[in-house]
Each structure stands twice: as C-alpha cells, then as structure tokens.
PDB file of C-alpha atoms and ligand atoms in Angstrom:
ATOM      1  CA  UNK M   1      -6.999  -8.155  18.892  1.00 44.00           C
ATOM      2  CA  UNK M   2      -5.169  -9.217  22.041  1.00 45.00           C
ATOM      3  CA  UNK M   3      -3.954  -6.403  24.294  1.00 45.00           C
ATOM      4  CA  UNK M   4      -0.252  -5.877  23.885  1.00 48.00           C
ATOM      5  CA  UNK M   5       1.951  -3.176  25.395  1.00 45.00           C
ATOM      6  CA  UNK M   6       2.183   0.078  23.494  1.00 49.00           C
ATOM      7  CA  UNK M   7       5.676   0.034  22.035  1.00 46.00           C
ATOM      8  CA  UNK M   8       5.634   3.790  21.325  1.00 54.00           C
ATOM      9  CA  UNK M   9       8.776   4.655  19.418  1.00 59.00           C
ATOM     10  CA  UNK M  10      10.877   1.720  20.491  1.00 76.00           C
ATOM     11  CA  UNK M  11      12.016  -0.838  17.984  1.00 87.00           C
ATOM     12  CA  UNK M  12       9.509  -3.675  18.010  1.00 91.00           C
ATOM     13  CA  UNK M  13      10.850  -7.150  18.692  1.00 91.00           C
ATOM     14  CA  UNK M  14      10.242  -9.366  15.643  1.00 94.00           C
ATOM     15  CA  UNK M  15       8.844  -6.392  13.732  1.00 97.00           C
ATOM     16  CA  UNK M  16       7.518  -7.078  10.218  1.00 98.00           C
ATOM     17  CA  UNK M  17       9.931  -5.831   7.570  1.00 98.00           C
ATOM     18  CA  UNK M  18       7.163  -5.048   5.097  1.00 98.00           C
ATOM     19  CA  UNK M  19       3.682  -3.940   6.187  1.00 98.00           C
ATOM     20  CA  UNK M  20       0.903  -3.424   3.644  1.00 99.00           C
ATOM     21  CA  UNK M  21      -2.247  -1.552   4.631  1.00 99.00           C
ATOM     22  CA  UNK M  22      -5.705  -1.505   3.065  1.00 99.00           C
ATOM     23  CA  UNK M  23      -6.760   1.942   4.284  1.00 99.00           C
ATOM     24  CA  UNK M  24     -10.520   1.386   4.435  1.00 99.00           C
ATOM     25  CA  UNK M  25     -13.396   3.158   6.164  1.00 99.00           C
ATOM     26  CA  UNK M  26     -12.999   6.802   5.113  1.00 99.00           C
ATOM     27  CA  UNK M  27     -16.541   6.975   3.715  1.00 98.00           C
ATOM     28  CA  UNK M  28     -18.171   5.526   6.843  1.00 98.00           C
ATOM     29  CA  UNK M  29     -16.077   7.793   9.058  1.00 99.00           C
ATOM     30  CA  UNK M  30     -17.472  10.829   7.205  1.00 99.00           C
ATOM     31  CA  UNK M  31     -21.044   9.490   7.135  1.00 98.00           C
ATOM     32  CA  UNK M  32     -20.939   8.983  10.915  1.00 98.00           C
ATOM     33  CA  UNK M  33     -20.224  12.710  11.173  1.00 98.00           C
ATOM     34  CA  UNK M  34     -22.934  13.707   8.703  1.00 98.00           C
ATOM     35  CA  UNK M  35     -20.310  14.859   6.205  1.00 98.00           C
ATOM     36  CA  UNK M  36     -19.687  14.001   2.516  1.00 98.00           C
ATOM     37  CA  UNK M  37     -17.461  11.008   1.758  1.00 98.00           C
ATOM     38  CA  UNK M  38     -14.654  13.231   0.492  1.00 98.00           C
ATOM     39  CA  UNK M  39     -14.336  14.727   3.970  1.00 98.00           C
ATOM     40  CA  UNK M  40     -13.390  11.227   5.112  1.00 98.00           C
ATOM     41  CA  UNK M  41     -10.839  10.857   2.325  1.00 98.00           C
ATOM     42  CA  UNK M  42      -9.175  14.106   3.376  1.00 98.00           C
ATOM     43  CA  UNK M  43      -9.065  12.945   7.001  1.00 98.00           C
ATOM     44  CA  UNK M  44      -7.648   9.604   5.805  1.00 98.00           C
ATOM     45  CA  UNK M  45      -4.888  11.262   3.792  1.00 98.00           C
ATOM     46  CA  UNK M  46      -3.854  13.203   6.905  1.00 98.00           C
ATOM     47  CA  UNK M  47      -3.292   9.942   8.824  1.00 98.00           C
ATOM     48  CA  UNK M  48      -0.687   8.691   6.375  1.00 98.00           C
ATOM     49  CA  UNK M  49       2.149  10.940   7.563  1.00 98.00           C
ATOM     50  CA  UNK M  50       2.070   9.717  11.177  1.00 98.00           C
ATOM     51  CA  UNK M  51       2.075   6.078  10.103  1.00 98.00           C
ATOM     52  CA  UNK M  52       4.933   6.543   7.625  1.00 98.00           C
ATOM     53  CA  UNK M  53       6.987   8.432  10.196  1.00 98.00           C
ATOM     54  CA  UNK M  54       6.451   5.706  12.806  1.00 98.00           C
ATOM     55  CA  UNK M  55       7.989   3.022  10.559  1.00 98.00           C
ATOM     56  CA  UNK M  56      11.714   3.573  11.146  1.00 97.00           C
ATOM     57  CA  UNK M  57      11.214   3.702  14.924  1.00 97.00           C
ATOM     58  CA  UNK M  58       9.422   0.350  14.962  1.00 97.00           C
ATOM     59  CA  UNK M  59      11.756  -1.287  12.451  1.00 97.00           C
ATOM     60  CA  UNK M  60       9.395  -1.392   9.454  1.00 98.00           C
ATOM     61  CA  UNK M  61      11.493  -0.924   6.303  1.00 98.00           C
ATOM     62  CA  UNK M  62       8.702  -1.125   3.716  1.00 98.00           C
ATOM     63  CA  UNK M  63       5.190   0.286   3.967  1.00 99.00           C
ATOM     64  CA  UNK M  64       2.730  -0.240   1.114  1.00 99.00           C
ATOM     65  CA  UNK M  65      -0.615   1.538   1.224  1.00 99.00           C
ATOM     66  CA  UNK M  66      -3.712   0.953  -0.906  1.00 99.00           C
ATOM     67  CA  UNK M  67      -4.986   4.365  -2.013  1.00 98.00           C
ATOM     68  CA  UNK M  68      -7.205   3.595  -5.033  1.00 99.00           C
ATOM     69  CA  UNK M  69      -8.147   0.274  -6.590  1.00 99.00           C
ATOM     70  CA  UNK M  70      -8.893  -0.612 -10.211  1.00 98.00           C
ATOM     71  CA  UNK M  71     -12.458  -1.218  -8.968  1.00 98.00           C
ATOM     72  CA  UNK M  72     -12.808   2.217  -7.344  1.00 98.00           C
ATOM     73  CA  UNK M  73     -13.594   3.768 -10.765  1.00 98.00           C
ATOM     74  CA  UNK M  74     -17.097   2.337 -10.187  1.00 98.00           C
ATOM     75  CA  UNK M  75     -17.789   5.095  -7.632  1.00 98.00           C
ATOM     76  CA  UNK M  76     -19.602   8.331  -8.497  1.00 98.00           C
ATOM     77  CA  UNK M  77     -17.856  10.788 -10.782  1.00 98.00           C
ATOM     78  CA  UNK M  78     -17.836  13.303  -7.909  1.00 98.00           C
ATOM     79  CA  UNK M  79     -16.004  10.912  -5.568  1.00 98.00           C
ATOM     80  CA  UNK M  80     -13.505   9.741  -8.206  1.00 98.00           C
ATOM     81  CA  UNK M  81     -12.719  13.293  -9.329  1.00 98.00           C
ATOM     82  CA  UNK M  82     -12.408  14.396  -5.693  1.00 98.00           C
ATOM     83  CA  UNK M  83      -9.982  11.569  -4.965  1.00 98.00           C
ATOM     84  CA  UNK M  84      -7.844  12.401  -8.016  1.00 98.00           C
ATOM     85  CA  UNK M  85      -7.678  16.050  -6.912  1.00 98.00           C
ATOM     86  CA  UNK M  86      -6.771  14.891  -3.413  1.00 98.00           C
ATOM     87  CA  UNK M  87      -3.919  12.698  -4.762  1.00 98.00           C
ATOM     88  CA  UNK M  88      -2.530  15.640  -6.765  1.00 98.00           C
ATOM     89  CA  UNK M  89      -2.723  17.960  -3.755  1.00 98.00           C
ATOM     90  CA  UNK M  90      -1.280  15.347  -1.416  1.00 98.00           C
ATOM     91  CA  UNK M  91       1.773  14.776  -3.596  1.00 98.00           C
ATOM     92  CA  UNK M  92       2.357  18.502  -4.077  1.00 98.00           C
ATOM     93  CA  UNK M  93       2.024  19.197  -0.366  1.00 98.00           C
ATOM     94  CA  UNK M  94       4.006  16.243   0.968  1.00 98.00           C
ATOM     95  CA  UNK M  95       6.922  16.038  -1.483  1.00 98.00           C
ATOM     96  CA  UNK M  96       9.253  18.227   0.538  1.00 98.00           C
ATOM     97  CA  UNK M  97       8.612  16.511   3.881  1.00 98.00           C
ATOM     98  CA  UNK M  98       8.943  13.048   2.328  1.00 98.00           C
ATOM     99  CA  UNK M  99      12.235  13.967   0.697  1.00 98.00           C
ATOM    100  CA  UNK M 100      13.643  15.540   3.847  1.00 98.00           C
ATOM    101  CA  UNK M 101      12.522  12.720   6.137  1.00 98.00           C
ATOM    102  CA  UNK M 102      14.344  10.052   4.113  1.00 98.00           C
ATOM    103  CA  UNK M 103      11.244   8.397   2.638  1.00 98.00           C
ATOM    104  CA  UNK M 104      11.628   6.737  -0.745  1.00 98.00           C
ATOM    105  CA  UNK M 105       8.315   6.789  -2.563  1.00 99.00           C
ATOM    106  CA  UNK M 106       7.223   4.422  -5.311  1.00 99.00           C
ATOM    107  CA  UNK M 107       3.855   3.964  -6.991  1.00 99.00           C
ATOM    108  CA  UNK M 108       2.363   0.677  -8.145  1.00 99.00           C
ATOM    109  CA  UNK M 109      -0.690   0.224 -10.357  1.00 98.00           C
ATOM    110  CA  UNK M 110      -1.543   1.054 -13.954  1.00 98.00           C
ATOM    111  CA  UNK M 111      -0.789   4.647 -14.905  1.00 98.00           C
ATOM    112  CA  UNK M 112      -2.616   4.547 -18.238  1.00 97.00           C
ATOM    113  CA  UNK M 113      -6.032   5.623 -16.921  1.00 97.00           C
ATOM    114  CA  UNK M 114      -4.705   8.392 -14.666  1.00 98.00           C
ATOM    115  CA  UNK M 115      -4.574  12.005 -15.838  1.00 97.00           C
ATOM    116  CA  UNK M 116      -1.273  13.247 -17.189  1.00 98.00           C
ATOM    117  CA  UNK M 117      -0.773  15.891 -14.494  1.00 98.00           C
ATOM    118  CA  UNK M 118      -1.108  13.301 -11.753  1.00 98.00           C
ATOM    119  CA  UNK M 119       1.260  10.872 -13.513  1.00 98.00           C
ATOM    120  CA  UNK M 120       3.857  13.642 -13.856  1.00 98.00           C
ATOM    121  CA  UNK M 121       3.590  14.449 -10.123  1.00 98.00           C
ATOM    122  CA  UNK M 122       3.989  10.746  -9.309  1.00 98.00           C
ATOM    123  CA  UNK M 123       7.123  10.475 -11.469  1.00 98.00           C
ATOM    124  CA  UNK M 124       8.574  13.660  -9.979  1.00 98.00           C
ATOM    125  CA  UNK M 125       7.998  12.391  -6.442  1.00 98.00           C
ATOM    126  CA  UNK M 126       9.649   9.064  -7.272  1.00 98.00           C
ATOM    127  CA  UNK M 127      12.643  10.907  -8.705  1.00 98.00           C
ATOM    128  CA  UNK M 128      12.853  13.435  -5.856  1.00 98.00           C
ATOM    129  CA  UNK M 129      13.034  10.639  -3.283  1.00 98.00           C
ATOM    130  CA  UNK M 130      15.009   8.059  -5.288  1.00 98.00           C
ATOM    131  CA  UNK M 131      18.116   8.423  -3.129  1.00 98.00           C
ATOM    132  CA  UNK M 132      16.305   8.051   0.201  1.00 98.00           C
ATOM    133  CA  UNK M 133      16.832   4.880   2.198  1.00 98.00           C
ATOM    134  CA  UNK M 134      15.234   5.311   5.638  1.00 98.00           C
ATOM    135  CA  UNK M 135      11.845   3.870   4.732  1.00 98.00           C
ATOM    136  CA  UNK M 136      10.257   2.669   1.502  1.00 98.00           C
ATOM    137  CA  UNK M 137       6.719   3.932   0.977  1.00 99.00           C
ATOM    138  CA  UNK M 138       4.814   2.353  -1.895  1.00 99.00           C
ATOM    139  CA  UNK M 139       1.475   3.859  -2.852  1.00 99.00           C
ATOM    140  CA  UNK M 140      -0.922   1.591  -4.750  1.00 99.00           C
ATOM    141  CA  UNK M 141      -2.885   3.911  -7.028  1.00 98.00           C
ATOM    142  CA  UNK M 142      -5.177   2.482  -9.683  1.00 98.00           C
ATOM    143  CA  UNK M 143      -3.860  -0.845  -8.464  1.00 99.00           C
ATOM    144  CA  UNK M 144      -5.515  -4.237  -8.739  1.00 99.00           C
ATOM    145  CA  UNK M 145      -3.762  -7.538  -8.091  1.00 99.00           C
ATOM    146  CA  UNK M 146      -5.451  -9.244 -11.040  1.00 98.00           C
ATOM    147  CA  UNK M 147      -4.713  -6.321 -13.354  1.00 98.00           C
ATOM    148  CA  UNK M 148      -1.067  -6.398 -12.236  1.00 98.00           C
ATOM    149  CA  UNK M 149      -0.780 -10.153 -12.901  1.00 98.00           C
ATOM    150  CA  UNK M 150      -2.469  -9.709 -16.307  1.00 98.00           C
ATOM    151  CA  UNK M 151      -0.081  -6.879 -17.264  1.00 98.00           C
ATOM    152  CA  UNK M 152       2.897  -8.921 -16.049  1.00 98.00           C
ATOM    153  CA  UNK M 153       1.753 -11.988 -18.001  1.00 98.00           C
ATOM    154  CA  UNK M 154       1.408  -9.920 -21.160  1.00 98.00           C
ATOM    155  CA  UNK M 155       5.011  -8.722 -20.904  1.00 98.00           C
ATOM    156  CA  UNK M 156       6.221 -12.206 -20.032  1.00 98.00           C
ATOM    157  CA  UNK M 157       4.426 -13.566 -23.128  1.00 98.00           C
ATOM    158  CA  UNK M 158       5.983 -10.812 -25.254  1.00 98.00           C
ATOM    159  CA  UNK M 159       9.430 -11.871 -24.015  1.00 98.00           C
ATOM    160  CA  UNK M 160       8.676 -15.501 -24.886  1.00 98.00           C
ATOM    161  CA  UNK M 161       7.402 -14.507 -28.350  1.00 98.00           C
ATOM    162  CA  UNK M 162      10.522 -12.411 -28.961  1.00 98.00           C
ATOM    163  CA  UNK M 163      12.799 -15.281 -27.912  1.00 98.00           C
ATOM    164  CA  UNK M 164      14.099 -13.478 -24.830  1.00 98.00           C
ATOM    165  CA  UNK M 165      12.587 -15.968 -22.391  1.00 98.00           C
ATOM    166  CA  UNK M 166      12.561 -19.761 -22.599  1.00 98.00           C
ATOM    167  CA  UNK M 167       9.069 -20.984 -21.565  1.00 98.00           C
ATOM    168  CA  UNK M 168      10.658 -24.136 -20.140  1.00 98.00           C
ATOM    169  CA  UNK M 169      12.484 -21.939 -17.637  1.00 98.00           C
ATOM    170  CA  UNK M 170       9.364 -20.177 -16.331  1.00 98.00           C
ATOM    171  CA  UNK M 171       8.949 -20.948 -12.634  1.00 98.00           C
ATOM    172  CA  UNK M 172       7.596 -19.154  -9.560  1.00 97.00           C
ATOM    173  CA  UNK M 173      10.557 -16.794  -9.514  1.00 98.00           C
ATOM    174  CA  UNK M 174       9.806 -15.584 -13.053  1.00 98.00           C
ATOM    175  CA  UNK M 175       6.436 -13.843 -12.786  1.00 98.00           C
ATOM    176  CA  UNK M 176       7.371 -11.647  -9.772  1.00 98.00           C
ATOM    177  CA  UNK M 177      10.101 -10.062 -11.890  1.00 98.00           C
ATOM    178  CA  UNK M 178       7.335  -8.691 -14.135  1.00 98.00           C
ATOM    179  CA  UNK M 179       5.103  -7.435 -11.319  1.00 99.00           C
ATOM    180  CA  UNK M 180       4.966  -3.733 -10.328  1.00 98.00           C
ATOM    181  CA  UNK M 181       6.495  -4.767  -6.987  1.00 98.00           C
ATOM    182  CA  UNK M 182       9.578  -6.416  -8.523  1.00 98.00           C
ATOM    183  CA  UNK M 183      11.964  -4.427  -6.294  1.00 98.00           C
ATOM    184  CA  UNK M 184      10.022  -5.018  -3.067  1.00 98.00           C
ATOM    185  CA  UNK M 185      10.122  -7.939  -0.643  1.00 98.00           C
ATOM    186  CA  UNK M 186       6.781  -9.713  -0.111  1.00 98.00           C
ATOM    187  CA  UNK M 187       4.618  -8.200   2.640  1.00 98.00           C
ATOM    188  CA  UNK M 188       4.959  -9.866   6.025  1.00 98.00           C
ATOM    189  CA  UNK M 189       1.863  -8.293   7.519  1.00 98.00           C
ATOM    190  CA  UNK M 190      -1.281  -7.030   5.769  1.00 98.00           C
ATOM    191  CA  UNK M 191      -3.569  -4.799   7.840  1.00 99.00           C
ATOM    192  CA  UNK M 192      -7.112  -3.877   6.805  1.00 99.00           C
ATOM    193  CA  UNK M 193      -8.993  -1.275   8.755  1.00 99.00           C
ATOM    194  CA  UNK M 194     -12.799  -0.790   8.999  1.00 98.00           C
ATOM    195  CA  UNK M 195     -13.916  -4.292   9.965  1.00 98.00           C
ATOM    196  CA  UNK M 196     -14.067  -5.843   6.487  1.00 98.00           C
ATOM    197  CA  UNK M 197     -12.337  -9.223   6.301  1.00 98.00           C
ATOM    198  CA  UNK M 198     -11.403  -9.316   2.613  1.00 98.00           C
ATOM    199  CA  UNK M 199      -8.411  -8.316   0.555  1.00 98.00           C
ATOM    200  CA  UNK M 200     -10.252  -6.601  -2.321  1.00 98.00           C
ATOM    201  CA  UNK M 201      -7.688  -7.450  -5.014  1.00 98.00           C
ATOM    202  CA  UNK M 202      -4.655  -6.168  -3.070  1.00 99.00           C
ATOM    203  CA  UNK M 203      -1.203  -7.770  -3.587  1.00 99.00           C
ATOM    204  CA  UNK M 204      -2.686 -11.156  -4.496  1.00 98.00           C
ATOM    205  CA  UNK M 205       0.527 -12.852  -5.557  1.00 98.00           C
ATOM    206  CA  UNK M 206       2.777 -11.134  -3.032  1.00 98.00           C
ATOM    207  CA  UNK M 207       0.654 -11.874   0.064  1.00 98.00           C
ATOM    208  CA  UNK M 208       0.600 -15.651  -0.383  1.00 98.00           C
ATOM    209  CA  UNK M 209       2.306 -16.076   2.992  1.00 97.00           C
ATOM    210  CA  UNK M 210       1.537 -12.770   4.700  1.00 98.00           C
ATOM    211  CA  UNK M 211      -0.015 -12.604   8.145  1.00 98.00           C
ATOM    212  CA  UNK M 212      -3.325 -10.700   8.227  1.00 98.00           C
ATOM    213  CA  UNK M 213      -4.887  -8.314  10.742  1.00 98.00           C
ATOM    214  CA  UNK M 214      -8.457  -7.185  10.169  1.00 98.00           C
ATOM    215  CA  UNK M 215      -9.248  -4.442  12.662  1.00 98.00           C
ATOM    216  CA  UNK M 216     -12.447  -2.485  13.332  1.00 98.00           C
ATOM    217  CA  UNK M 217     -10.838   0.972  13.498  1.00 99.00           C
ATOM    218  CA  UNK M 218     -11.804   3.199  10.559  1.00 99.00           C
ATOM    219  CA  UNK M 219      -8.718   4.427   8.686  1.00 99.00           C
ATOM    220  CA  UNK M 220      -8.997   8.122   9.756  1.00 99.00           C
ATOM    221  CA  UNK M 221      -8.878   6.929  13.412  1.00 98.00           C
ATOM    222  CA  UNK M 222      -5.846   4.646  12.972  1.00 98.00           C
ATOM    223  CA  UNK M 223      -2.903   5.760  15.123  1.00 98.00           C
ATOM    224  CA  UNK M 224       0.769   4.916  15.410  1.00 98.00           C
ATOM    225  CA  UNK M 225       0.005   3.343  18.811  1.00 98.00           C
ATOM    226  CA  UNK M 226      -2.368   0.855  17.207  1.00 98.00           C
ATOM    227  CA  UNK M 227       0.113   0.307  14.378  1.00 98.00           C
ATOM    228  CA  UNK M 228       2.810  -0.448  16.964  1.00 98.00           C
ATOM    229  CA  UNK M 229       0.521  -2.928  18.751  1.00 98.00           C
ATOM    230  CA  UNK M 230      -0.120  -4.789  15.492  1.00 98.00           C
ATOM    231  CA  UNK M 231       3.612  -4.927  14.766  1.00 98.00           C
ATOM    232  CA  UNK M 232       4.241  -6.269  18.280  1.00 97.00           C
ATOM    233  CA  UNK M 233       1.516  -8.907  17.877  1.00 97.00           C
ATOM    234  CA  UNK M 234       3.134  -9.940  14.585  1.00 98.00           C
ATOM    235  CA  UNK M 235       6.360 -10.654  16.490  1.00 96.00           C
ATOM    236  CA  UNK M 236       4.483 -13.348  18.424  1.00 95.00           C
ATOM    237  CA  UNK M 237       3.116 -15.154  15.363  1.00 95.00           C
ATOM    238  CA  UNK M 238       4.439 -18.583  14.459  1.00 94.00           C
ATOM    239  CA  UNK M 239       5.117 -18.423  10.716  1.00 95.00           C
ATOM    240  CA  UNK M 240       5.583 -21.957   9.492  1.00 95.00           C
ATOM    241  CA  UNK M 241       5.521 -21.528   5.696  1.00 95.00           C
ATOM    242  CA  UNK M 242       4.158 -25.035   5.344  1.00 95.00           C
ATOM    243  CA  UNK M 243       6.896 -26.707   7.351  1.00 96.00           C
ATOM    244  CA  UNK M 244       6.665 -28.504  10.711  1.00 94.00           C
ATOM    245  CA  UNK M 245       9.047 -27.304  13.396  1.00 82.00           C
ATOM    246  CA  UNK M 246      11.209 -30.047  14.827  1.00 77.00           C
TER     247      UNK M 246
HETATM  248  C1  IPE Y   1     -11.116   3.692   1.560  1.00 52.95           C
HETATM  249  O1  IPE Y   1     -12.246   4.172   2.184  1.00 52.95           O
HETATM  250  C2  IPE Y   1     -10.549   4.661   0.565  1.00 52.95           C
HETATM  251  C3  IPE Y   1     -10.766   4.286  -0.843  1.00 52.95           C
HETATM  252  C4  IPE Y   1     -11.268   3.155  -1.246  1.00 52.95           C
HETATM  253  C5  IPE Y   1     -10.393   5.257  -1.854  1.00 52.95           C
HETATM  254  P1  IPE Y   1     -13.692   3.944   1.569  1.00 52.95           P
HETATM  255  O2  IPE Y   1     -14.021   5.088   0.677  1.00 52.95           O
HETATM  256  O3  IPE Y   1     -13.791   2.614   0.913  1.00 52.95           O
HETATM  257  O4  IPE Y   1     -14.594   3.993   2.867  1.00 52.95           O
HETATM  258  P2  IPE Y   1     -15.860   3.083   3.174  1.00 52.95           P
HETATM  259  O5  IPE Y   1     -15.432   1.656   3.054  1.00 52.95           O
HETATM  260  O6  IPE Y   1     -16.908   3.431   2.173  1.00 52.95           O
HETATM  261  O7  IPE Y   1     -16.237   3.454   4.570  1.00 52.95           O
HETATM  262  C1  IPE Y   2     -10.200  -1.320  -0.990  1.00 52.95           C
HETATM  263  O1  IPE Y   2     -11.286  -0.751  -0.349  1.00 52.95           O
HETATM  264  C2  IPE Y   2      -9.468  -0.299  -1.790  1.00 52.95           C
HETATM  265  C3  IPE Y   2      -8.776   0.740  -1.020  1.00 52.95           C
HETATM  266  C4  IPE Y   2      -8.679   0.822   0.270  1.00 52.95           C
HETATM  267  C5  IPE Y   2      -8.130   1.751  -1.825  1.00 52.95           C
HETATM  268  P1  IPE Y   2     -12.747  -0.766  -0.980  1.00 52.95           P
HETATM  269  O2  IPE Y   2     -13.622  -0.030  -0.026  1.00 52.95           O
HETATM  270  O3  IPE Y   2     -12.721  -0.272  -2.378  1.00 52.95           O
HETATM  271  O4  IPE Y   2     -13.094  -2.319  -1.005  1.00 52.95           O
HETATM  272  P2  IPE Y   2     -14.500  -3.067  -1.056  1.00 52.95           P
HETATM  273  O5  IPE Y   2     -15.281  -2.455  -2.189  1.00 52.95           O
HETATM  274  O6  IPE Y   2     -15.180  -2.832   0.260  1.00 52.95           O
HETATM  275  O7  IPE Y   2     -14.154  -4.492  -1.258  1.00 52.95           O
HETATM  276 MG1   MG Y   3     -14.300   0.798   1.584  1.00 52.95          MG
END
C-alpha cells in the first residue's frame, strides 16, 4: 500500500460510498499469541465498533462486513459454537450503542441454518435500528455469494412459473432485486485483511466493478487510521467501468 496521509476524522476526498470488508486473520492473530482461535474472534469483534463509528466522519455511508461464511460450518464444532455464542453476545451487548449512534443494521445471508435465538436477536436489532440513517451497517452472517445467487434464482424462477415475471424481460437489473442486498448500492471498495488475495465467496455479483485492497494487517489489528488511508487511496483510483476517457 502506498503511504498516504492519515485523514483522521476528516471527510475523505473521493471517499467510497460503500465499503465491504472481509474481516480475516482472527485465528492467526490468536495463534501468534499462543491462545485459542476464539480469543482472536473476540478481539476481532471488538474492532468492529471503531470501524463503524469512523464511517460517518470519512463519508462512508454503507459498511458491509463478512462475519461468517456458508463455508465456515466446515470448522470444528467448538469454533462454530463459539462463534454463534459470540454473535448472540455481540448483538445483545451492542444493540443500545448502535441504536443511539444512528447505525442502521441489516443482516444478509441464509437464516435457515442459524439457531432460533440468534435469528430473533438479528430481527430485533434490525427493527430497533430501522429508523437510523447515519450509517448503514450490513453484517453477512451465514452468507455465501453463490448461495445468495442460488436462492435469488429460485425465487425468480418461482415468479416466472407463477406468471408474475416475463422471462423475456429478465435482464441484469432483474436478479439484483432478488439478492439479499437488494436495498444496498454495490460496494465501491472491498478490503480483505490478513494477506490473503481471494474473495472467498463474498458479494460475487455485487463486486463486479469494486476496487480491491488486500492488506497484510490481521483483522484484530485493523484501525480506523488504516481504514482512513485505504479510503483516501480509493479517492485516487481511476475507475473506468470499461470506458475510455476522452
Ligand atoms: C476470520 O478469521 C473470521 C471468520 C472466518 C469467522 P479467521 O478465523 O478466518 O482467521 P484465520 O484466517 O484462520 O487467521
Ligand atoms: C472468509 O474468511 C470469511 C470471513 C471472513 C467470515 P475465511 O478465512 O473463511 O476464508 P478462506 O477459507 O481463507 O478462503
Ligand atoms: Mg481466515
């Protein structure tokens, strides 16, 4: 990453409107300290508040964070159960602050495999913050881009079968209306921490024209200063969307 001035809390020139983050590296962060992986997940969850609160100052209107993927069920039962407990505790603990700080929270991903208590907490948090407008936080929980497209396609096909949708009229504006993200703009910038340069099934359709930043920092070490630097660097990118500037 090129060195750019620390923008601190000042609005960032050319700031991305929608930033999506793959919060990776919690396990390695814990291992480096000789601690169990869940220790890293707890440290990672603590970082979220600072990053969310930095958004309005920089000019980020939408922040989408990847918390648990449809593939993460492959981890040990201990880790998965620990993460589910962490999500329940996080929502319970953070609801008040999120509501009072003007954060509107939404969840994307399939809710079917999640336990009922967690789903209820997710719905309650969405309702409690539904009138907030300062910043839009979307948490991807049991989310997979392919799963989302498959679920969307199923509903689209049901609408065709029921005569509600004319297949001749299906175009690239149609499918996004069926995606979990239908109310969100596409991400402008996707950040992945921890040094991995892959997107691991995150926002596949929506990120078609996003800019990407793959940074070495492990998620529990990610700060608002680094976030601000990445937003500033985004302002200098030349986004051509396939066209040639004249
Ligand atoms: C990201 O950190 C959090 C989740 C996937 C839930 P990891 O748990 O993937 O951490 P590493 O990649 O093993 O270090
Ligand atoms: C992506 O990280 C999912 C989340 C950050 C929630 P992973 O750690 O699961 O991705 P891979 O397995 O390295 O691709
Ligand atoms: Mg990982």
